[in-house]
CSV table of C-alpha atoms in Angstrom, one decimal:
chain,number,residue,atom,x,y,z
A,1,LEU,CA,-10.9,11.3,-7.4
A,2,ASN,CA,-14.5,10.5,-7.9
A,3,ALA,CA,-14.0,7.1,-6.3
A,4,ARG,CA,-12.3,8.7,-3.3
A,5,GLN,CA,-15.1,11.2,-2.9
A,6,THR,CA,-17.6,8.4,-3.0
A,7,LEU,CA,-15.8,6.5,-0.3
A,8,VAL,CA,-15.6,9.6,1.8
A,9,GLY,CA,-19.3,9.9,1.3
A,10,LEU,CA,-19.7,6.3,2.6
A,11,LEU,CA,-17.7,7.2,5.7
A,12,GLU,CA,-20.1,10.2,6.3
A,13,LYS,CA,-23.1,7.9,5.9
A,14,ALA,CA,-21.6,5.5,8.4
A,15,GLY,CA,-21.9,8.4,10.9
A,16,LEU,CA,-18.5,9.9,11.0
A,17,GLU,CA,-18.3,13.7,11.1
A,18,GLY,CA,-15.9,16.4,12.0
A,19,ASN,CA,-12.5,15.4,13.2
A,20,GLU,CA,-13.4,11.7,13.1
A,21,LEU,CA,-14.3,11.9,9.4
A,22,GLY,CA,-11.2,13.9,8.7
A,23,LEU,CA,-8.9,11.5,10.4
A,24,ALA,CA,-10.6,8.4,8.9
A,25,SER,CA,-10.5,9.8,5.4
A,26,THR,CA,-6.9,10.8,5.8
A,27,LEU,CA,-5.7,7.5,7.3
A,28,VAL,CA,-7.7,5.2,5.0
A,29,LEU,CA,-7.9,7.1,1.7
A,30,GLY,CA,-5.2,9.7,1.8
A,31,TYR,CA,-7.8,12.5,1.6
A,32,LYS,CA,-6.4,15.3,3.6
A,33,SER,CA,-8.8,18.1,2.6
A,34,SER,CA,-11.4,17.2,5.3
A,35,ILE,CA,-8.9,17.2,8.2
A,36,ASP,CA,-9.1,20.1,10.5
A,37,ALA,CA,-6.1,22.5,10.4
A,38,GLU,CA,-5.9,22.4,14.2
A,39,VAL,CA,-5.7,18.6,14.3
A,40,LYS,CA,-3.0,18.7,11.5
A,41,GLN,CA,-1.0,21.2,13.6
A,42,SER,CA,-1.3,19.0,16.7
A,43,TYR,CA,0.2,16.1,14.8
A,44,MET,CA,3.0,18.3,13.4
A,45,ASN,CA,3.7,19.6,16.9
A,46,ALA,CA,3.9,16.0,18.3
A,47,GLY,CA,6.3,15.1,15.4
A,48,ALA,CA,3.8,12.4,14.3
A,49,MET,CA,2.6,13.9,11.0
A,50,HIS,CA,3.8,10.7,9.2
A,51,VAL,CA,1.0,8.8,11.0
A,52,LEU,CA,-1.5,10.7,8.8
A,53,ALA,CA,0.2,9.5,5.6
A,54,VAL,CA,-1.1,6.5,3.7
A,55,SER,CA,1.9,4.2,3.5
A,56,GLY,CA,3.1,0.8,2.5
A,57,MET,CA,1.7,-0.6,5.7
A,58,HIS,CA,-1.8,0.4,4.5
A,59,VAL,CA,-1.2,-1.5,1.3
A,60,GLY,CA,0.0,-4.5,3.3
A,61,ILE,CA,-3.1,-4.4,5.4
A,62,VAL,CA,-5.3,-4.1,2.3
A,63,CYS,CA,-3.5,-7.0,0.7
A,64,ALA,CA,-4.0,-9.2,3.9
A,65,VAL,CA,-7.7,-8.3,4.0
A,66,LEU,CA,-8.1,-9.2,0.4
A,67,GLU,CA,-6.3,-12.5,1.0
A,68,LEU,CA,-8.8,-13.3,3.8
A,69,LEU,CA,-11.8,-12.3,1.6
A,70,MET,CA,-10.5,-14.4,-1.2
A,71,MET,CA,-10.2,-17.6,0.9
A,72,ALA,CA,-13.9,-18.4,0.0
A,73,LEU,CA,-12.8,-19.0,-3.6
A,74,GLY,CA,-11.4,-22.5,-4.2
A,75,GLY,CA,-9.9,-24.6,-7.0
A,76,ASN,CA,-7.1,-24.0,-9.5
A,77,LEU,CA,-8.9,-21.5,-11.7
A,78,ALA,CA,-10.0,-19.6,-8.6
A,79,PHE,CA,-6.4,-19.5,-7.3
A,80,ARG,CA,-5.3,-17.6,-10.5
A,81,LEU,CA,-8.4,-15.5,-10.4
A,82,LYS,CA,-7.7,-14.5,-6.8
A,83,ARG,CA,-4.2,-13.4,-7.6
A,84,VAL,CA,-5.3,-11.3,-10.5
A,85,LEU,CA,-8.2,-9.8,-8.5
A,86,ILE,CA,-5.8,-8.9,-5.6
A,87,ILE,CA,-3.4,-7.2,-8.0
A,88,LEU,CA,-6.2,-5.2,-9.6
A,89,LEU,CA,-7.7,-4.2,-6.3
A,90,LEU,CA,-4.3,-3.2,-4.9
A,91,TRP,CA,-3.8,-1.0,-7.9
A,92,THR,CA,-7.3,0.4,-7.5
A,93,TYR,CA,-6.5,1.3,-3.9
A,94,ALA,CA,-3.2,2.9,-4.9
A,95,PHE,CA,-4.9,5.1,-7.4
A,96,ILE,CA,-7.7,6.0,-5.0
A,97,THR,CA,-5.1,7.1,-2.4
A,98,GLY,CA,-3.4,9.3,-5.0
A,99,LEU,CA,-0.4,7.1,-5.9
A,100,SER,CA,1.9,8.6,-3.2
A,101,PRO,CA,5.5,7.4,-3.5
A,102,SER,CA,5.3,5.0,-0.5
A,103,VAL,CA,2.0,3.5,-1.7
A,104,LEU,CA,3.4,3.1,-5.2
A,105,ARG,CA,6.5,1.3,-3.9
A,106,ALA,CA,4.4,-1.0,-1.7
A,107,THR,CA,1.9,-1.7,-4.5
A,108,VAL,CA,4.7,-2.6,-6.9
A,109,MET,CA,6.3,-4.9,-4.3
A,110,PHE,CA,3.0,-6.7,-3.5
A,111,THR,CA,2.3,-7.0,-7.3
A,112,PHE,CA,5.6,-8.9,-7.7
A,113,VAL,CA,4.7,-11.1,-4.7
A,114,GLU,CA,1.3,-11.9,-6.2
A,115,LEU,CA,2.7,-12.5,-9.7
A,116,GLY,CA,5.1,-15.0,-8.1
A,117,ARG,CA,2.2,-16.7,-6.4
A,118,LEU,CA,0.3,-16.6,-9.7
A,119,ILE,CA,2.9,-18.6,-11.6
A,120,ARG,CA,3.5,-20.8,-8.5
A,121,ARG,CA,7.2,-20.1,-8.3
A,122,GLU,CA,9.3,-20.2,-5.2
A,123,MET,CA,10.4,-16.7,-4.7
A,124,SER,CA,12.9,-14.8,-2.7
A,125,ILE,CA,11.7,-11.7,-1.0
A,126,TYR,CA,15.0,-10.0,-1.7
A,127,ASN,CA,14.6,-10.7,-5.5
A,128,THR,CA,11.1,-9.3,-5.3
A,129,LEU,CA,12.4,-6.1,-3.6
A,130,ALA,CA,15.2,-5.8,-6.2
A,131,ALA,CA,12.7,-6.3,-9.1
A,132,SER,CA,10.3,-3.7,-7.7
A,133,ALA,CA,13.2,-1.2,-7.2
A,134,TYR,CA,14.5,-1.9,-10.7
A,135,LEU,CA,11.1,-1.3,-12.2
A,136,LEU,CA,10.5,1.9,-10.4
A,137,LEU,CA,14.0,3.2,-11.2
A,138,ALA,CA,13.5,2.2,-14.9
A,139,ILE,CA,10.4,4.4,-14.9
A,140,ASN,CA,12.0,7.3,-13.0
A,141,PRO,CA,15.8,7.0,-12.3
A,142,ASN,CA,15.7,10.2,-10.1
A,143,MET,CA,13.8,8.2,-7.4
A,144,LEU,CA,17.2,6.7,-6.4
A,145,PHE,CA,18.1,10.1,-5.0
A,146,LYS,CA,14.9,10.5,-2.9
A,147,ALA,CA,15.3,9.8,0.8
A,148,GLY,CA,11.8,8.2,0.9
A,149,PHE,CA,12.8,5.6,-1.8
A,150,GLN,CA,16.1,4.8,0.0
A,151,LEU,CA,14.5,4.6,3.4
A,152,SER,CA,11.5,2.6,2.3
A,153,TYR,CA,13.6,-0.1,0.7
A,154,ALA,CA,16.1,-0.1,3.6
A,155,ALA,CA,13.3,-0.5,6.1
A,156,VAL,CA,11.7,-3.4,4.2
A,157,VAL,CA,15.1,-5.1,3.8
A,158,GLY,CA,15.7,-4.6,7.6
A,159,ILE,CA,12.3,-6.0,8.5
A,160,VAL,CA,12.6,-9.0,6.2
A,161,THR,CA,16.1,-9.7,7.5
A,162,LEU,CA,15.5,-9.2,11.2
A,163,GLN,CA,11.9,-10.6,11.5
A,164,PRO,CA,12.9,-14.3,11.3
A,165,ARG,CA,15.6,-13.8,14.0
A,166,ILE,CA,13.2,-12.0,16.4
A,167,VAL,CA,10.3,-14.4,16.1
């Protein structure tokens, strides 16, 4: 919570205020306290409240940005260090955003992807998805009955299956 508050402070120092600060802190950090009730109601009325939630897409963007930032490091040791750093920073982001279910699912999925890269193994995205689902269900079997869990995995399987056919 302290880290999130510090990051909100950085957004304020960058010149954001009012509704802009509220939307930025909600979209990037999952901090909904600074968003105006009227703005929140507008999103609800438009049926777009889900846009304000930090989701797996955010974790994917963070992972992609981290990959780009880590390109400067080279060599075999650096390759392993990059993977470990990315995993640690993804989990840091997940905790800062409050470990919402969608962020937790995405972070576990990306952790398995990075672990596969770390050990330089050819991996199947379907196995990665299954392993992440298995781990989350081992921790909390009741997740299986949550619509968000089911829809999240169904959406990722759909994206992974259809994307090569579309591109």
